[in-house]
Short mmCIF file of C-alpha atoms in Angstrom, two decimals:
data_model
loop_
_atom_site.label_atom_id
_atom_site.label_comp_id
_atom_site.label_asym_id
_atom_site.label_seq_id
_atom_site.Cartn_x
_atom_site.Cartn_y
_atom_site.Cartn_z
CA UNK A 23 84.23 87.36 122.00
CA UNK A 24 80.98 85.97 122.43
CA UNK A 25 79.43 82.68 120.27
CA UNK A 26 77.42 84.82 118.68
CA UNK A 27 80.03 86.94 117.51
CA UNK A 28 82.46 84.40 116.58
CA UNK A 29 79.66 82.74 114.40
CA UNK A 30 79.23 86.29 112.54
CA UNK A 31 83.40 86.49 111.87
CA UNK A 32 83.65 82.87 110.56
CA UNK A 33 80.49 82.99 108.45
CA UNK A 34 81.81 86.42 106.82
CA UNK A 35 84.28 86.52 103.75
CA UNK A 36 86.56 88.61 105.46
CA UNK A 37 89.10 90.31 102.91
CA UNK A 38 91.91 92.10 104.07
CA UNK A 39 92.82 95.07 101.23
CA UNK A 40 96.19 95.38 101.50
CA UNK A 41 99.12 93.92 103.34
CA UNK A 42 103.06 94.14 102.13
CA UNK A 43 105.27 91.71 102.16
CA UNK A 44 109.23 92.20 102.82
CA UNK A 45 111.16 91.70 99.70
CA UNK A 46 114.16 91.31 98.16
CA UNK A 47 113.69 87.57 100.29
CA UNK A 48 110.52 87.36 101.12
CA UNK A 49 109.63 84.88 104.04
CA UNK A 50 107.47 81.81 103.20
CA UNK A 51 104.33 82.23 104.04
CA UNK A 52 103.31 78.51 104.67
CA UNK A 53 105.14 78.93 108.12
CA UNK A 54 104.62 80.73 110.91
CA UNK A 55 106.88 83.94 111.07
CA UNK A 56 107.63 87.21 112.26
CA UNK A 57 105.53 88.76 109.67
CA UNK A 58 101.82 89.94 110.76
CA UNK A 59 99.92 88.20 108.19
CA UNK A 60 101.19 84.34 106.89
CA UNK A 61 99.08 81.77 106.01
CA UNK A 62 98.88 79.91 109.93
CA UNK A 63 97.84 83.72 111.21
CA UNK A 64 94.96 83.81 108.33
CA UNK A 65 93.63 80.41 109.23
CA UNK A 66 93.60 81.09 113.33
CA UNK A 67 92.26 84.40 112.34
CA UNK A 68 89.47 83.44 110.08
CA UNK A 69 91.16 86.24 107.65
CA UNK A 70 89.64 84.60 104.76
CA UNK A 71 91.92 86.69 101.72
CA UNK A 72 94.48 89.14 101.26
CA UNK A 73 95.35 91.82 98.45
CA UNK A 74 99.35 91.46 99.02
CA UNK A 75 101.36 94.43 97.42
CA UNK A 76 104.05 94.58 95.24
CA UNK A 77 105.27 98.41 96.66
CA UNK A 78 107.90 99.93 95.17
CA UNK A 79 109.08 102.80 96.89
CA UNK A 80 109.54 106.34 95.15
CA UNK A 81 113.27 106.72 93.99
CA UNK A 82 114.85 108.89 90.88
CA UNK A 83 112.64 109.53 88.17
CA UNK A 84 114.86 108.45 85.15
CA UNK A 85 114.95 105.91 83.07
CA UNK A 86 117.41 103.56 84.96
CA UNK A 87 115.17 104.12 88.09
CA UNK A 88 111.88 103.40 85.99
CA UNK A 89 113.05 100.40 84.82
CA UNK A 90 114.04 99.00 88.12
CA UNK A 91 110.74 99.81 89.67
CA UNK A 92 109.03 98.08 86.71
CA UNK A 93 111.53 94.62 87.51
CA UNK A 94 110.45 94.98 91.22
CA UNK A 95 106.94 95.29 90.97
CA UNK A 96 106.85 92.41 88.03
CA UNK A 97 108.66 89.77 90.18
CA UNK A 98 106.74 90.99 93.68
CA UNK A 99 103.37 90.39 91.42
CA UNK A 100 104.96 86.70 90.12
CA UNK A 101 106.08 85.56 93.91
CA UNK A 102 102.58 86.91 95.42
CA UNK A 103 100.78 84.42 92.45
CA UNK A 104 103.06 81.73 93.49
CA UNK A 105 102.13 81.67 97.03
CA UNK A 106 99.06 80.39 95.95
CA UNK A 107 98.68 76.42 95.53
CA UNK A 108 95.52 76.16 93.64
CA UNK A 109 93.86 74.14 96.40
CA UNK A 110 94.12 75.26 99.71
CA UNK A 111 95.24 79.16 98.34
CA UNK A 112 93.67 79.93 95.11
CA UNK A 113 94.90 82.72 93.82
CA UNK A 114 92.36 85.00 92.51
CA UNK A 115 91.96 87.77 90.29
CA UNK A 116 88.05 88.29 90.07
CA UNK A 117 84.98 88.75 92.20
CA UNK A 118 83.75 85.30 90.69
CA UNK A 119 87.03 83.61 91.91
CA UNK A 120 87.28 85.18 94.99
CA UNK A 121 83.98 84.18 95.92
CA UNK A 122 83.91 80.51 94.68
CA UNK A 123 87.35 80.45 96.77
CA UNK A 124 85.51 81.49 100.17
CA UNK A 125 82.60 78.50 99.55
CA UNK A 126 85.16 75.96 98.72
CA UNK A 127 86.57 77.05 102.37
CA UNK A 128 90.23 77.83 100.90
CA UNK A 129 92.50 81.08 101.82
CA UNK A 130 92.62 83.41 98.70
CA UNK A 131 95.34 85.54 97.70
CA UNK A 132 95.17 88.41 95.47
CA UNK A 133 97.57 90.86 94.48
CA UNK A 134 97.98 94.91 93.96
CA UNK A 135 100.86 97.49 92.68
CA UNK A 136 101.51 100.24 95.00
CA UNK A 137 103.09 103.45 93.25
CA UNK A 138 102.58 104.16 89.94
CA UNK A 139 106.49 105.04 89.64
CA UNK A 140 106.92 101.41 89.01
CA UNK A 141 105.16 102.59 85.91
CA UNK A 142 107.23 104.78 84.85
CA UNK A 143 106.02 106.26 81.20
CA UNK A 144 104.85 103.12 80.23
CA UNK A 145 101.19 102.73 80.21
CA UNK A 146 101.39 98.81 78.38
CA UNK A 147 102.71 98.30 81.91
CA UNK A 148 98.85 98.43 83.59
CA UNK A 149 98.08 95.71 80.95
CA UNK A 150 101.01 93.62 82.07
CA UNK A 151 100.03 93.78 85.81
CA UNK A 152 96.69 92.84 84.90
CA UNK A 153 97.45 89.59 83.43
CA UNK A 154 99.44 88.77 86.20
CA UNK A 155 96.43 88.95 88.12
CA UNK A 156 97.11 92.61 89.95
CA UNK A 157 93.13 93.72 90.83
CA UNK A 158 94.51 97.62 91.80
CA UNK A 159 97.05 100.07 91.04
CA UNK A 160 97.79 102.46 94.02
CA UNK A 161 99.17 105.91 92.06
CA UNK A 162 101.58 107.34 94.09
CA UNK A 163 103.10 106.81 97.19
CA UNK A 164 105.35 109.27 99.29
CA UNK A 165 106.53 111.81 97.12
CA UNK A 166 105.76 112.56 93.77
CA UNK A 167 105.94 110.66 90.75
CA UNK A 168 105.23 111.50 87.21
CA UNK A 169 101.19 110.20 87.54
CA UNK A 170 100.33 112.99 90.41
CA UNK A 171 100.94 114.70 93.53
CA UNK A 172 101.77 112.81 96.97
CA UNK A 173 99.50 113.39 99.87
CA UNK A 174 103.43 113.33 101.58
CA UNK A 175 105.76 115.09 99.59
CA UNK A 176 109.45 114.48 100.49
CA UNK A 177 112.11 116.82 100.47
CA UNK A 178 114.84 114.49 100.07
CA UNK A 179 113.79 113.60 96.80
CA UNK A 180 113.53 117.59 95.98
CA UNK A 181 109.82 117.74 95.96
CA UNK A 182 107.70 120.92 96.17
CA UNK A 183 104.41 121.03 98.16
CA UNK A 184 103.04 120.44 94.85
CA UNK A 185 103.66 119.70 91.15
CA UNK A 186 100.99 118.47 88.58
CA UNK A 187 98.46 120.39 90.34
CA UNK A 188 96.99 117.00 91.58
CA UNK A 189 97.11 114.36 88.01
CA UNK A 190 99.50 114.78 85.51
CA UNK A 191 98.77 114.03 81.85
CA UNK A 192 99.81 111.18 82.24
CA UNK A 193 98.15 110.10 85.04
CA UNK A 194 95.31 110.98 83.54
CA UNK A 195 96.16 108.50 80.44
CA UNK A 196 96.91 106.42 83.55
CA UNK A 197 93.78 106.47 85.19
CA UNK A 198 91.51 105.40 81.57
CA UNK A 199 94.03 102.83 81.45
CA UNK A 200 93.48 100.88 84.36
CA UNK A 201 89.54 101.47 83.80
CA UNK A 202 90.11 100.04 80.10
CA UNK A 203 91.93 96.96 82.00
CA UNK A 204 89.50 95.99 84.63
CA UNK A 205 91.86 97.47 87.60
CA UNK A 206 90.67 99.96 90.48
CA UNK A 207 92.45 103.36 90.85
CA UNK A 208 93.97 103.63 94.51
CA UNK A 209 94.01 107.43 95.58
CA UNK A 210 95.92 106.21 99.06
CA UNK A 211 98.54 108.13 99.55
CA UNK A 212 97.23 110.76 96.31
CA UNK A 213 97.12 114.34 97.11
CA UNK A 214 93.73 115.52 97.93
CA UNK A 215 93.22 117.43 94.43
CA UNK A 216 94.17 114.40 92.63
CA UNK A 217 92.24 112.28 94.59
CA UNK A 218 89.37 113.81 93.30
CA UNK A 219 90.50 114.52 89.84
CA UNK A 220 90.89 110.50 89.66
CA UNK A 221 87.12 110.88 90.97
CA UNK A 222 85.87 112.86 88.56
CA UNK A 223 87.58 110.86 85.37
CA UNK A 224 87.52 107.47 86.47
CA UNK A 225 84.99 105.32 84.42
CA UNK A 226 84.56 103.21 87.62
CA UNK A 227 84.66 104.28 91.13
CA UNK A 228 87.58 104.73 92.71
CA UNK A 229 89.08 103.10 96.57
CA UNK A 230 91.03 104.34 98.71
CA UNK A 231 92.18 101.11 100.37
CA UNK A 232 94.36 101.92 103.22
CA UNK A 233 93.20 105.52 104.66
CA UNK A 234 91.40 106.65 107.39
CA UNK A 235 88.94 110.33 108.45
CA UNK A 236 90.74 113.50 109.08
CA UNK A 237 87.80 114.68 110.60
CA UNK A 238 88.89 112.59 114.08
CA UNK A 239 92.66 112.51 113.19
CA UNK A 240 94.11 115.06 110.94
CA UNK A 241 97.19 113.13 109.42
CA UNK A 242 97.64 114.09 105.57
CA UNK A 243 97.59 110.50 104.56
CA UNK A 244 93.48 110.33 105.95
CA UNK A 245 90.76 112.12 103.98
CA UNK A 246 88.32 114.84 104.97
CA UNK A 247 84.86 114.95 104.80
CA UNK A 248 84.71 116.62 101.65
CA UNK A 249 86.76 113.57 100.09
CA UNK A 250 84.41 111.32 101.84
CA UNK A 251 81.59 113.18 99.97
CA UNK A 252 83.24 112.32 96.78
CA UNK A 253 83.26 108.98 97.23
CA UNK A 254 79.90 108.79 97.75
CA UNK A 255 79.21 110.86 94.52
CA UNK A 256 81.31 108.38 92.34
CA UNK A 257 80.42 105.16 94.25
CA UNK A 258 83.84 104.63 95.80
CA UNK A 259 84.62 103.40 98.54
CA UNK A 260 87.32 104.27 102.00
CA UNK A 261 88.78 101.51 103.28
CA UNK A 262 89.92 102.10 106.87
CA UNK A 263 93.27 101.11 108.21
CA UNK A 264 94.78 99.91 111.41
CA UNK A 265 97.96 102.63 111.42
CA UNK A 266 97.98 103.93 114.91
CA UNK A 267 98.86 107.62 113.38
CA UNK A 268 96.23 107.71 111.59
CA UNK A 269 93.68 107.20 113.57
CA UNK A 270 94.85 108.66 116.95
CA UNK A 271 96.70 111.65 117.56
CA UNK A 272 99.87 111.24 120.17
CA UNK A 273 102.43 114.03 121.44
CA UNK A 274 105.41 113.49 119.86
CA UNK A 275 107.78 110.35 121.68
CA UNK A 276 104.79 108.79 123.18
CA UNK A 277 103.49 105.55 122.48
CA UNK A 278 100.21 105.54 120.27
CA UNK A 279 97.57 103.27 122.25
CA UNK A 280 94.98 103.45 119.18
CA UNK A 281 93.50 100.13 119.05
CA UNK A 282 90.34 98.19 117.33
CA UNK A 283 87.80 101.34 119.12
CA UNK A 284 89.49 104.07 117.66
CA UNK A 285 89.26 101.71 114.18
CA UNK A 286 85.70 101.62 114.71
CA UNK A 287 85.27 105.28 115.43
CA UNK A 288 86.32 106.43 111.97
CA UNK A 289 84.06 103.35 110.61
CA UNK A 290 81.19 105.35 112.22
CA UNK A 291 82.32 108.44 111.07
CA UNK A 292 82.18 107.47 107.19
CA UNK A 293 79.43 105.18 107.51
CA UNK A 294 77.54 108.37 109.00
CA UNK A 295 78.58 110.46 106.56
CA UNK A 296 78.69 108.72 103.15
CA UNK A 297 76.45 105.09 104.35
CA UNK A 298 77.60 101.69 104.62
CA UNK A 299 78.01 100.88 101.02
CA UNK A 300 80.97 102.98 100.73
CA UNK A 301 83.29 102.03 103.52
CA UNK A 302 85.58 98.85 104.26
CA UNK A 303 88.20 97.20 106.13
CA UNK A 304 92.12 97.10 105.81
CA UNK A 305 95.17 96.70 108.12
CA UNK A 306 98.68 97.90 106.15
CA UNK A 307 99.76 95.02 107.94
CA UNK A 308 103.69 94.51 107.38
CA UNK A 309 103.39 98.08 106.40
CA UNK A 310 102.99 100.19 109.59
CA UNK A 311 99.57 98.47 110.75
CA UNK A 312 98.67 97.00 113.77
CA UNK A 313 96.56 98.29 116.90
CA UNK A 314 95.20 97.09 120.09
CA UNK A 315 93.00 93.96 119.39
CA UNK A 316 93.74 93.36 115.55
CA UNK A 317 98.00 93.10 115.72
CA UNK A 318 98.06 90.50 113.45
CA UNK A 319 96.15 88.12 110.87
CA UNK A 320 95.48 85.51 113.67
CA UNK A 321 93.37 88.87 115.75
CA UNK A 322 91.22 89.48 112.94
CA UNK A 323 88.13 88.41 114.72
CA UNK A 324 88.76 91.27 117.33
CA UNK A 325 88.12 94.46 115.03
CA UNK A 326 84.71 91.83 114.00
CA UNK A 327 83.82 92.30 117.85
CA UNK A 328 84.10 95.67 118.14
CA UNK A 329 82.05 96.67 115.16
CA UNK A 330 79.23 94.15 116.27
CA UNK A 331 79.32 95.62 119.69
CA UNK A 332 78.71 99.19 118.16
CA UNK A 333 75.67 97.90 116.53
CA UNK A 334 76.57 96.36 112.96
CA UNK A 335 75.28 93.31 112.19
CA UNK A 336 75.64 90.18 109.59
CA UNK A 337 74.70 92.15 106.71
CA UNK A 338 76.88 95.48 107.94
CA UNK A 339 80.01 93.08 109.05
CA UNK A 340 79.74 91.31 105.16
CA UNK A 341 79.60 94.47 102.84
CA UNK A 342 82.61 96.30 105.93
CA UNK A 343 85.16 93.21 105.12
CA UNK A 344 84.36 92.74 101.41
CA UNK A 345 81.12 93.04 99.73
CA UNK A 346 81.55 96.34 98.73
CA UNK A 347 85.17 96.09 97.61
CA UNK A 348 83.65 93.04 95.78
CA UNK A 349 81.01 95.42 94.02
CA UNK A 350 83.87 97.98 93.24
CA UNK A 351 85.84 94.53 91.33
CA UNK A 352 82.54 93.66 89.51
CA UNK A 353 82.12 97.28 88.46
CA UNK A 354 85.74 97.74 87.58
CA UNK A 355 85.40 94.28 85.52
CA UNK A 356 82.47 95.06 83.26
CA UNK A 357 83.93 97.76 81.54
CA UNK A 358 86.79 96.48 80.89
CA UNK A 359 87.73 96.50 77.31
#
């Protein structure tokens, strides 16, 4: 990495959108681990903040399985808040904090919900997640739940190819919800037609924080161009991850070698299609990610070299690794009610 380029990286807020963390017993994060993102990793890495997710994976859709996807996600959200020191890792739930964290040179940690099972038919739930500081609610995962339709349905849990027809009525409550709390709507890992259902009645543009083009890689969990175009339309934004599958296609048994190039390839592709303003950054670290060059926190400054060396500069690199996720957390902030 040249001088130049290493300047660029540690000058830039870089914001990583969404990295798990293993629980029940979650490592600590002030030591260095087996985990791909801990605090040592950020600071070598110059990975300036992470969204960490409280995931719940999709189980029965009763009430006994509701309500233990509601405990989950509450204590995930409570540990990822307590990781934070309120000095050298603020935790932050705004754009304001966030940035006032990144002058006063400390590591910020937000937090997110992934699967709006954890939900369950409670919609006071997007208000409790809120004030524990949660900036995004991710609506499904894979298979369906009772907010919309999975990009991955799953036959073991008895799921058809499709079942609300993209939202549900509820998911729609869902989705004016969040908006009326000040949280994005996540359509990773949404179906396609309720991906842009969620488009079309969100109050505030949508993200799609951990996807990637199926114009160069046609995996179910990417988005086509036509989904691109719909972000641009509502002001949304696609952040692209570092999952090997998909971003690179691989015959079956063999190794995927997709590294921080084929990252950058599908940066070019949206940022041709839809412009700058409506693409980012994101790893699914601890949650599949990791390619050739950016592996870990500490390699962050790799996937910075190869977007500088395909022609993006200070301005490009800032709004890629957070300014426009930061615009989308202003936005989703002011009309909040």
């Amino acid at each position: 990495m040249s001088e130049e380029a290493a300047a660029i990286h540690a000058a830039t807020l870089c914001l990583d959108t969404h990295v798990d963390i293993r629980w029940p017993e979650p490592p600590d994060p002030l030591a260095e681990g087996t985990m791909r993102v801990d605090f040592p990793k950020m600071a070598r890495g110059g990975l300036n903040a992470v969204v960490f997710i409280a995931y719940v994976p999709q189980g029965k859709r009763d009430a006994a399985g509701h309500a233990a996807a509601a405990e989950r996600a509450e204590a995930m959200l409570r540990h990822i808040r307590d990781r934070a020191d309120g000095a050298a890792r603020r935790f932050c739930a705004t754009a304001a904090e966030l940035e006032a964290c990144f002058a006063a040179g400390a590591q910020a940690v937000l937090s997110a919900v992934e699967n709006g099972y954890a939900m369950g038919h409670d919609l006071g739930a997007i208000r409790r997640w809120k004030a524990l500081g949660a900036c995004y609610l991710t609506l499904t995962h894979d298979g369906h739940n009772d907010l919309a339709d999975s990009a991955r349905p799953r036959q073991p849990l008895g799921d058809a190819p499709e079942e609300h027809g993209g939202l549900s009525p509820l998911g729609r409550e869902a989705v004016s919800a969040l908006n009326a709390a000040g949280m994005l709507v996540d359509v990773s890992h949404v179906s396609k037609r309720g991906m842009m259902q969620a488009a079309e009645l969100s109050a505030t543009p949508i993200v799609a924080t951990h996807t990637a083009c199926r114009a160069l890689c046609d995996h179910p969990r990417g988005i086509d161009d036509e989904q691109l175009d719909m972000l641009r339309r509502v002001g949304g934004l696609a952040q692209i991850t570092a999952v090997p599958a998909f971003l690179q296609r691989v015959p079956e048994g063999v190794k995927n070698p997709a590294g921080v190039e084929a990252m950058a390839d599908h940066v070019d592709h949206a940022v041709t299609r839809i412009g700058i303003e409506h693409v980012g950054l994101s790893s699914d670290f601890d949650g599949g990610g990791g390619v050739e060059g950016w592996q870990n926190a500490a390699e962050s400054p790799g996937l910075s070299a190869a977007l500088l060396r395909r022609g993006y500069g200070r301005r490009e690199l800032g709004l890629l690794w957070s300014g426009n996720f930061l615009r989308l957390l202003r936005q989703a902030e002011a009309v909040a009610r």
